[in-house]
């Protein structure tokens, strides 16, 4: 299983709309990529104000999702909820 | 639900023993803190070579775990698997 995590680093003067993220953006991601769900984090303490974790069956499945037609609209939606540049992490879930 | 994530940033010249981490260290964490499990990441692409995600029922439960007698041994075990200084993130799981 592959995890794609997207982190939003706490940034001086930046904005992040947690409600839009949870209610609009992440559902757009899961519907675009055909995922059952995702886990959404609201930062309490640490370097990130928010994050999301998506699970894919394989790296090929992740690559296919990223290459799919709707991914452009997902990326273009960023400006609707934040001014923060996200950090992406891909990992294999090993336990 | 509260997530405690521990990230290990990719660091020039650093070492990380993924087998020890999965087979010894994370099980020590879960048994010490009375958790059912944890999700362990092995980095494929991005800033982190490894990560773990623990879930706690509340911030009070997380605080109690951190203050428990065994936490010292958990922290002292770090040198057995890595030379990387971990980064901690606490988040509320909101979706």
PDB file of C-alpha atoms in Angstrom, chain A residues 17 20-21 73 76-82:
ATOM      1  CA  UNK A  17      -9.399  27.461   5.090  1.00  0.00           C
ATOM      2  CA  UNK A  20     -13.195  24.386   2.535  1.00  0.00           C
ATOM      3  CA  UNK A  21     -10.351  21.877   2.618  1.00  0.00           C
ATOM      4  CA  UNK A  73      -8.610  20.814 -11.543  1.00  0.00           C
ATOM      5  CA  UNK A  76      -6.028  24.554  -9.608  1.00  0.00           C
ATOM      6  CA  UNK A  77      -8.330  24.413  -6.557  1.00  0.00           C
ATOM      7  CA  UNK A  78      -5.396  25.144  -4.203  1.00  0.00           C
ATOM      8  CA  UNK A  79      -5.840  28.916  -4.425  1.00  0.00           C
ATOM      9  CA  UNK A  80      -9.389  28.528  -3.083  1.00  0.00           C
ATOM     10  CA  UNK A  81      -8.218  27.419   0.367  1.00  0.00           C
ATOM     11  CA  UNK A  82      -4.610  28.423   1.010  1.00  0.00           C
TER      12      UNK A  82
END
